[in-house]
């Protein structure tokens, strides 16, 4: 039995804990959150104990895996704390850290004890994104000239409006389209330079954000990433890759029509029913990413996403943030 | 008796659509086609049942009121100056010019002879675009903060990729339409341009990929994809799209998304068959009625020049790797 200790009982902490709870041979044993109610509620739901301090949790229970799902600026603190213990592996939500320095601290702390650190870039486990990469790799569209992605929807409301504070979340560039940065780097290789503009640049607190980021890859491929927290019309993602011999796209040119929809009218007098579109897959990508890490720990093989990958994605986002601040292109060395 | 229109060069494929539109209008008449390519003049004059002229001067000597310039981009200036000298109003295909100097000369020539100069930006006449603009003006969404635009297409090849005739590749071909729409929507001018430009799509000496980033005087920022990135197998020629991010929401435009999907065993292909309005015709109606009524044309030479300047700045930015200030 692999025992998991969780940090953070918000949206992502809940998602991860519930995935572990139904994974064979895995149990969540502790949930730590500053908010007592949140810690206890999630702990109860997955059969664990709730804590409000890391020290108390470490002193009270034993565990093998640590999973850090607190807001981004505290990732490094908990990862480094956990790395002082004899743990078998650490999962850290994306973005791996608020800054490159944070990432370096975590990498160093984990390397010292040879602890695998897994940045949870879940997009690699989304079947459509994995398939798009496979298609590009297969050469079916020839050499790639350009790639566009887009991601986003309404502004996320969460603990203390931390998403709305760029100093904490990094805005859409660090928090949201880091997903795309990681997928793009995984698919098209290293990025050479970045030019970006975003609404949250230089602001203390925002209730929306929007970013347009242009990338030049070392290979010469040109990329564009659009990220929005300003679209009340619902969450959308899209990919478009243009090559010499064809084009691959997802939700860009063709209207997205999900594999399943339910439009059910409510009881008489209750107003219109709510349509719930879904693209059901056999297993959730969040479950698949955590299962992948757990099995890599069990078999002693390195996980498919390394801490260096997590750092590299933060580096692209940091370059974009710098470009948005300065109005100049930023080169990644 | 309607407005008599001559066409100066059918080099650009849009000229065919304009010829069709003029012929279908009750208040206009296609009075002749002149072309430096005499065979093309004769052939197209036959198709459109009008008179062929081997020399532009001969067309301009007739009693036409206005001309449509459909030549290769670098010839716009010469033809425009000839038409202005002959006292004919001008509707010029985009991009207005391939240098700022040429564009300014065209505007000056028309002003001097007191003829009107309109730039052919049919996208302003799209009903969907109209809805977008009235929604912005109406104010419910709040003010505009940022815009993401695309205008992609298949590579047209021919003279479009001979830069000595076109003035550039995809960037000069596709920057101007959506730049003009953005200027029209925001009521503001582009003050800074950054661009990543490449030729990886075809690997030849013309640019086929252009990702522009624009900043407007009022603070709005925008990006624009101008690439010839639609493969031959794409179901239609290309697109014009915008996402307009405002204080209270996002407005989106997919200008040509009014299609039937056609699955054809005859062609072995799936294609989109457009059922929306013919915006070329809507543009020509506006041009003709302005000329007929002696009213100002709705889109000016200055509009054309401002948009062309953005494309030219994009090339400079790609050369230097730095944003270019206008
Ligand atoms: N992979 C994805 O798709 C995805 C989606 C959403 C969020 N995330 C990432 O997950 C992380 C958490 O985001 P979320 O949406 O779950 O946030 P949230 O606001 O829903 O939850 C954060 C929780 O952390 C607690 N907390 C805050 N500071 C703490 C601290 N210093 N110590 C202990 N607990 C603390 C809060 O009480 C709250 O319960 C972020 O890094 C975010 O970027 C990833």
mmCIF file of C-alpha atoms in Angstrom, chain A residues 5-6 32-33 61 84 224 241 259 288:
data_model
loop_
_atom_site.group_PDB
_atom_site.id
_atom_site.type_symbol
_atom_site.label_atom_id
_atom_site.label_comp_id
_atom_site.label_asym_id
_atom_site.label_seq_id
_atom_site.Cartn_x
_atom_site.Cartn_y
_atom_site.Cartn_z
ATOM 1 C CA UNK A 5 -0.143 12.914 2.158
ATOM 2 C CA UNK A 6 -1.895 15.847 0.494
ATOM 3 C CA UNK A 32 -3.226 19.341 5.220
ATOM 4 C CA UNK A 33 -4.845 22.716 4.554
ATOM 5 C CA UNK A 61 1.372 9.914 10.342
ATOM 6 C CA UNK A 84 13.624 16.477 3.980
ATOM 7 C CA UNK A 224 0.919 31.509 -30.923
ATOM 8 C CA UNK A 241 -0.778 22.788 -36.415
ATOM 9 C CA UNK A 259 -19.557 13.083 -28.047
ATOM 10 C CA UNK A 288 -4.059 8.714 -15.587
#
